[in-house]
PDB file of C-alpha atoms in Angstrom:
ATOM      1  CA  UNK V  54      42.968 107.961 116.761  1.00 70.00           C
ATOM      2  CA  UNK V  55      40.344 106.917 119.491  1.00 87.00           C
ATOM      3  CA  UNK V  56      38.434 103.529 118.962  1.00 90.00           C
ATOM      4  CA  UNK V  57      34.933 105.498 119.480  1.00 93.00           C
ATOM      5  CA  UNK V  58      35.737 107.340 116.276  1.00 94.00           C
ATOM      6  CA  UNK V  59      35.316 103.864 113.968  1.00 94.00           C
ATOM      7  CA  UNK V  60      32.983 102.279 116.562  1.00 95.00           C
ATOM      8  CA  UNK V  61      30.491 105.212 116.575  1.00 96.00           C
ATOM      9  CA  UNK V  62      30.849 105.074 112.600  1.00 96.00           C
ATOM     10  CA  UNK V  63      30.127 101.282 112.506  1.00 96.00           C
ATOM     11  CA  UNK V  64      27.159 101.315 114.531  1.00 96.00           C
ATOM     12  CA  UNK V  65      25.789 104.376 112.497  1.00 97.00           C
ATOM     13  CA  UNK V  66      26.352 102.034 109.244  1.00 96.00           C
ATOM     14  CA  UNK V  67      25.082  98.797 111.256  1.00 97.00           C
ATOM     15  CA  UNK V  68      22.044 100.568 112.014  1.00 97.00           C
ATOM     16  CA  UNK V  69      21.579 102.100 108.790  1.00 96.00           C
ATOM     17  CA  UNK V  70      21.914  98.637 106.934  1.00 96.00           C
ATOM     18  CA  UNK V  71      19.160  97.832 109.669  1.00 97.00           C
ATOM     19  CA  UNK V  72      16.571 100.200 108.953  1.00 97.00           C
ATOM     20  CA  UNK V  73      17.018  98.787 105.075  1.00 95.00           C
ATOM     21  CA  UNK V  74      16.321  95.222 105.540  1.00 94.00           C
ATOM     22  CA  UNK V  75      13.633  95.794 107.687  1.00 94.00           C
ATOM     23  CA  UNK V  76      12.000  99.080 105.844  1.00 93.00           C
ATOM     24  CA  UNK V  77      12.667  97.984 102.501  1.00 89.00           C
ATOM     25  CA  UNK V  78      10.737  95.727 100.149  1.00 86.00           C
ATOM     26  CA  UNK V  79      12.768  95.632  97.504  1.00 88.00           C
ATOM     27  CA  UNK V  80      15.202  91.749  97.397  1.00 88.00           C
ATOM     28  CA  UNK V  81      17.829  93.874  95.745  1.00 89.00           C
ATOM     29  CA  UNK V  82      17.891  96.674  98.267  1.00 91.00           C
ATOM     30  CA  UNK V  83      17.471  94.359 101.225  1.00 91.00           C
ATOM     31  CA  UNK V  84      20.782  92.294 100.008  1.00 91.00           C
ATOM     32  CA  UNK V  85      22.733  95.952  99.698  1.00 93.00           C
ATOM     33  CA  UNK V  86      21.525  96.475 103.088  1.00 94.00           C
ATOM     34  CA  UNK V  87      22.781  93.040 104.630  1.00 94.00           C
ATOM     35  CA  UNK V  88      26.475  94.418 102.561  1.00 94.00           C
ATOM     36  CA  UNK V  89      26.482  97.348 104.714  1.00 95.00           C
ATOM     37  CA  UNK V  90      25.845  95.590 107.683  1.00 95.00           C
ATOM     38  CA  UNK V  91      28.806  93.467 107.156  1.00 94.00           C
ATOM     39  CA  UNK V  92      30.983  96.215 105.876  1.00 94.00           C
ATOM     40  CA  UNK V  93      30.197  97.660 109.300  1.00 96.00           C
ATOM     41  CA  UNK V  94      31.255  94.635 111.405  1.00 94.00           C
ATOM     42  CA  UNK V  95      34.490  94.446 108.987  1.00 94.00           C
ATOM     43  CA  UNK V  96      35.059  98.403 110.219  1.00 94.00           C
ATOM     44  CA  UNK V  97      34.446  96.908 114.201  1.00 93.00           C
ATOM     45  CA  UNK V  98      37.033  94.152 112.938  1.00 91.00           C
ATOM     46  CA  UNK V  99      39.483  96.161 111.502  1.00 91.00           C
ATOM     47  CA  UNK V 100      39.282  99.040 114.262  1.00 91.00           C
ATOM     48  CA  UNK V 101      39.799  96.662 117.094  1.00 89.00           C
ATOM     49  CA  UNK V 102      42.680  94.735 115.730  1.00 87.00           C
ATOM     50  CA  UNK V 103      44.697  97.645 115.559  1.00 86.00           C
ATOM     51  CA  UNK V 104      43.944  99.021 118.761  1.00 86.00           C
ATOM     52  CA  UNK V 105      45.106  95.763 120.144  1.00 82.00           C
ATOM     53  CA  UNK V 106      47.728  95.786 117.980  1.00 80.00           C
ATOM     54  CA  UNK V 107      49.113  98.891 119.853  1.00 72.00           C
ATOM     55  CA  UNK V 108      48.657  97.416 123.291  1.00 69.00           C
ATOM     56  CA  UNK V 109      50.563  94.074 122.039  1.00 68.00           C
ATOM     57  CA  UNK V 110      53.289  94.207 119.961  1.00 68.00           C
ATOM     58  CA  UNK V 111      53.368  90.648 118.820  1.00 63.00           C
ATOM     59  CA  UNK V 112      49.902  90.085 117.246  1.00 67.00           C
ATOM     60  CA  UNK V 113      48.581  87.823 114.662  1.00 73.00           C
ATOM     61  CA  UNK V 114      46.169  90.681 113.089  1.00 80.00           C
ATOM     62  CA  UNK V 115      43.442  87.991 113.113  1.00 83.00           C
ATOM     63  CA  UNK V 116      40.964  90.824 113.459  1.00 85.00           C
ATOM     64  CA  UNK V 117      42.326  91.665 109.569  1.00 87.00           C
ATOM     65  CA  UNK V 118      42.345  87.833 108.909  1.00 88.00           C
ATOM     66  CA  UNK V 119      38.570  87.391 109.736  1.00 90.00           C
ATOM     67  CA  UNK V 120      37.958  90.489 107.804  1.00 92.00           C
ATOM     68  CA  UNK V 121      39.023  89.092 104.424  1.00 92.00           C
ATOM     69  CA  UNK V 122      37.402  85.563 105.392  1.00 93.00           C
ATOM     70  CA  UNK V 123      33.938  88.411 105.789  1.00 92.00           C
ATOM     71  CA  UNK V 124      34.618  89.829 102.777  1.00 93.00           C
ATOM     72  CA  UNK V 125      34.920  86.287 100.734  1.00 94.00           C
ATOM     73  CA  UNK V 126      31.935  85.141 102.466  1.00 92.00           C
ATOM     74  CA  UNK V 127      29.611  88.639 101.948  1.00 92.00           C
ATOM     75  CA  UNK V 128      31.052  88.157  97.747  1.00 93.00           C
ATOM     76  CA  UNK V 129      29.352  84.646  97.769  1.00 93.00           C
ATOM     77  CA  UNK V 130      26.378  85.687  99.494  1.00 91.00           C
ATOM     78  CA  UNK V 131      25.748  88.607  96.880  1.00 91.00           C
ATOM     79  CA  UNK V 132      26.471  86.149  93.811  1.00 93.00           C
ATOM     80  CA  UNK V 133      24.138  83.455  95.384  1.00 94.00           C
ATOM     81  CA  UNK V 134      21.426  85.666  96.766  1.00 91.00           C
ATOM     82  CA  UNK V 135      21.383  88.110  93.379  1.00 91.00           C
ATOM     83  CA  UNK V 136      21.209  84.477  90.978  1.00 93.00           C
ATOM     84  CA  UNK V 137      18.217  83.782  92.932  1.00 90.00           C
ATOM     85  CA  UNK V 138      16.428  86.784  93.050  1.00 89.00           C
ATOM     86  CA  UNK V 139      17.287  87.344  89.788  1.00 91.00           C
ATOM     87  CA  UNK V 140      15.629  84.126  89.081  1.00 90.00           C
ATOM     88  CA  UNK V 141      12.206  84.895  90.706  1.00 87.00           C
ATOM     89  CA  UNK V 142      12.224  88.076  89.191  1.00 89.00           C
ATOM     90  CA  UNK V 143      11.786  86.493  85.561  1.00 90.00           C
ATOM     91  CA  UNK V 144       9.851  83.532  87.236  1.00 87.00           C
ATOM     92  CA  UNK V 145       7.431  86.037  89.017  1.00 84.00           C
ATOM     93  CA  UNK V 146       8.051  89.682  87.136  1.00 85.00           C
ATOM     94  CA  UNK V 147       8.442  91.213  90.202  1.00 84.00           C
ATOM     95  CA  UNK V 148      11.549  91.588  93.471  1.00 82.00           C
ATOM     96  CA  UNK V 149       8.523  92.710  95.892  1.00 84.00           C
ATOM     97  CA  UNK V 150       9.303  91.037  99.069  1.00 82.00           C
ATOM     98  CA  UNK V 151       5.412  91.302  99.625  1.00 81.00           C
ATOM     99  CA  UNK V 152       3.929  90.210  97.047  1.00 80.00           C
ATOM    100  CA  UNK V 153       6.470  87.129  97.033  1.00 75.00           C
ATOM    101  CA  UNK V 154       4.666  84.387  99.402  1.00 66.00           C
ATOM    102  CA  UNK V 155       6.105  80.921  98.473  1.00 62.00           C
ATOM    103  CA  UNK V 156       8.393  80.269  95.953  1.00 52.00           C
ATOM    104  CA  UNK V 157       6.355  76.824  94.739  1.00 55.00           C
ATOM    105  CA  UNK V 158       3.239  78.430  95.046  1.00 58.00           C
ATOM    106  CA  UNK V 159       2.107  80.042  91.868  1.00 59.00           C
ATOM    107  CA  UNK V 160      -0.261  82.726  91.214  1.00 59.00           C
ATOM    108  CA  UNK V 161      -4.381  82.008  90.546  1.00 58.00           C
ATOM    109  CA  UNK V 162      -5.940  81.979  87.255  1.00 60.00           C
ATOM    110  CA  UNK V 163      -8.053  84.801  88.413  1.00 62.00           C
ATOM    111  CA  UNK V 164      -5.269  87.034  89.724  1.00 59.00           C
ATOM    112  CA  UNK V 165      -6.776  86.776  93.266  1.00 58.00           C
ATOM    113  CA  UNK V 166      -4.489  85.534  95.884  1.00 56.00           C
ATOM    114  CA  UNK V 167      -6.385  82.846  97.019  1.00 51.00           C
ATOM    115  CA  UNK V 168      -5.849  78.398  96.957  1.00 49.00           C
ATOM    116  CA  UNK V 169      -5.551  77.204  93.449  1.00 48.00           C
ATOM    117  CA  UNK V 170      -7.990  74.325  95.230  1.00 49.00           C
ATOM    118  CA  UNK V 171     -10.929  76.488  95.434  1.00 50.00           C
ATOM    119  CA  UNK V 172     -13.734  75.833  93.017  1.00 51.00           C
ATOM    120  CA  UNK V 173     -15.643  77.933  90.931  1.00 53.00           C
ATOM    121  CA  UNK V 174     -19.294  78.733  92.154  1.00 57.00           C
ATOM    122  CA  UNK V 175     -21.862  76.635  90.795  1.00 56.00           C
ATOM    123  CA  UNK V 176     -24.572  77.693  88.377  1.00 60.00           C
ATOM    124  CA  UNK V 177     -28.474  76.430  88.665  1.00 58.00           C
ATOM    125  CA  UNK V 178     -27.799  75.150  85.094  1.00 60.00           C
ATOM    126  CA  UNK V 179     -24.752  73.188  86.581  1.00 57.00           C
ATOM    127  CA  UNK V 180     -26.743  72.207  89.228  1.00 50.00           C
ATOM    128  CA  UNK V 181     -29.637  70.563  87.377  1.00 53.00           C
ATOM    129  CA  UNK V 182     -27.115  68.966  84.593  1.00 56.00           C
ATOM    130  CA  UNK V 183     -25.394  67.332  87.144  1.00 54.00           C
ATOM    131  CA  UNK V 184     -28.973  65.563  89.211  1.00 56.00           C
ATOM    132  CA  UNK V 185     -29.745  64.226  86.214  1.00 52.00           C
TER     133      UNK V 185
END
């Protein structure tokens, strides 16, 4: 088999796993997408470790051997990253990417999105109880 067969397919699943993180705003469809990105680059690994395995006979197959070290660090990324979204989600009650700002920031009293510094407007009753 050619290597453009698995390199054409990677790219197609790179690019794919692209268009997710960057379209999507969704945490739990934007950490599938960074899976099939590095499924992809594990397909470019694999591929081009045995077609250099063909042109050398003695080989270490360390395209195979950074594959699995991928694959154990892509399993730790999905446990870590899903804990924490997991954890906004019952924090905030929602995986939005948009409507997630800052993590220590919390939302107004008002349900606006603005400082939790600003004050309220001041009445002329206010006004007068606070001259005298």
């Amino acid at each position: 088999m050619h290597l453009a067969y698995p390199a054409v397919l990677s790219a197609l699943l790179f690019c794919t796993g692209l268009y997710g993180v960057l379209a999507r705003r969704n945490a739990i469809l934007v950490l599938m997408s960074v899976e099939l990105m590095l499924n992809a680059v594990n397909l470019n690994l694999v591929a081009f470790d045995v077609w250099l395995s063909r042109t050398a006979r003695d080989t270490l197959h360390s395209g195979q051997a950074l594959t699995l070290f991928t694959i154990a660090i892509a399993a730790a990324e999905i446990g870590i990253g899903l804990a924490i979204v997991l954890a906004v989600y019952r924090g905030r009650g929602t995986s939005d990417i948009d409507k997630l700002r800052d993590t220590a920031e919390g939302p107004a009293p008002d349900g606006s999105h603005g400082d939790a510094t600003e004050e309220a407007p001041v009445t002329g009753d206010e006004k007068a109880e606070a001259t005298a």
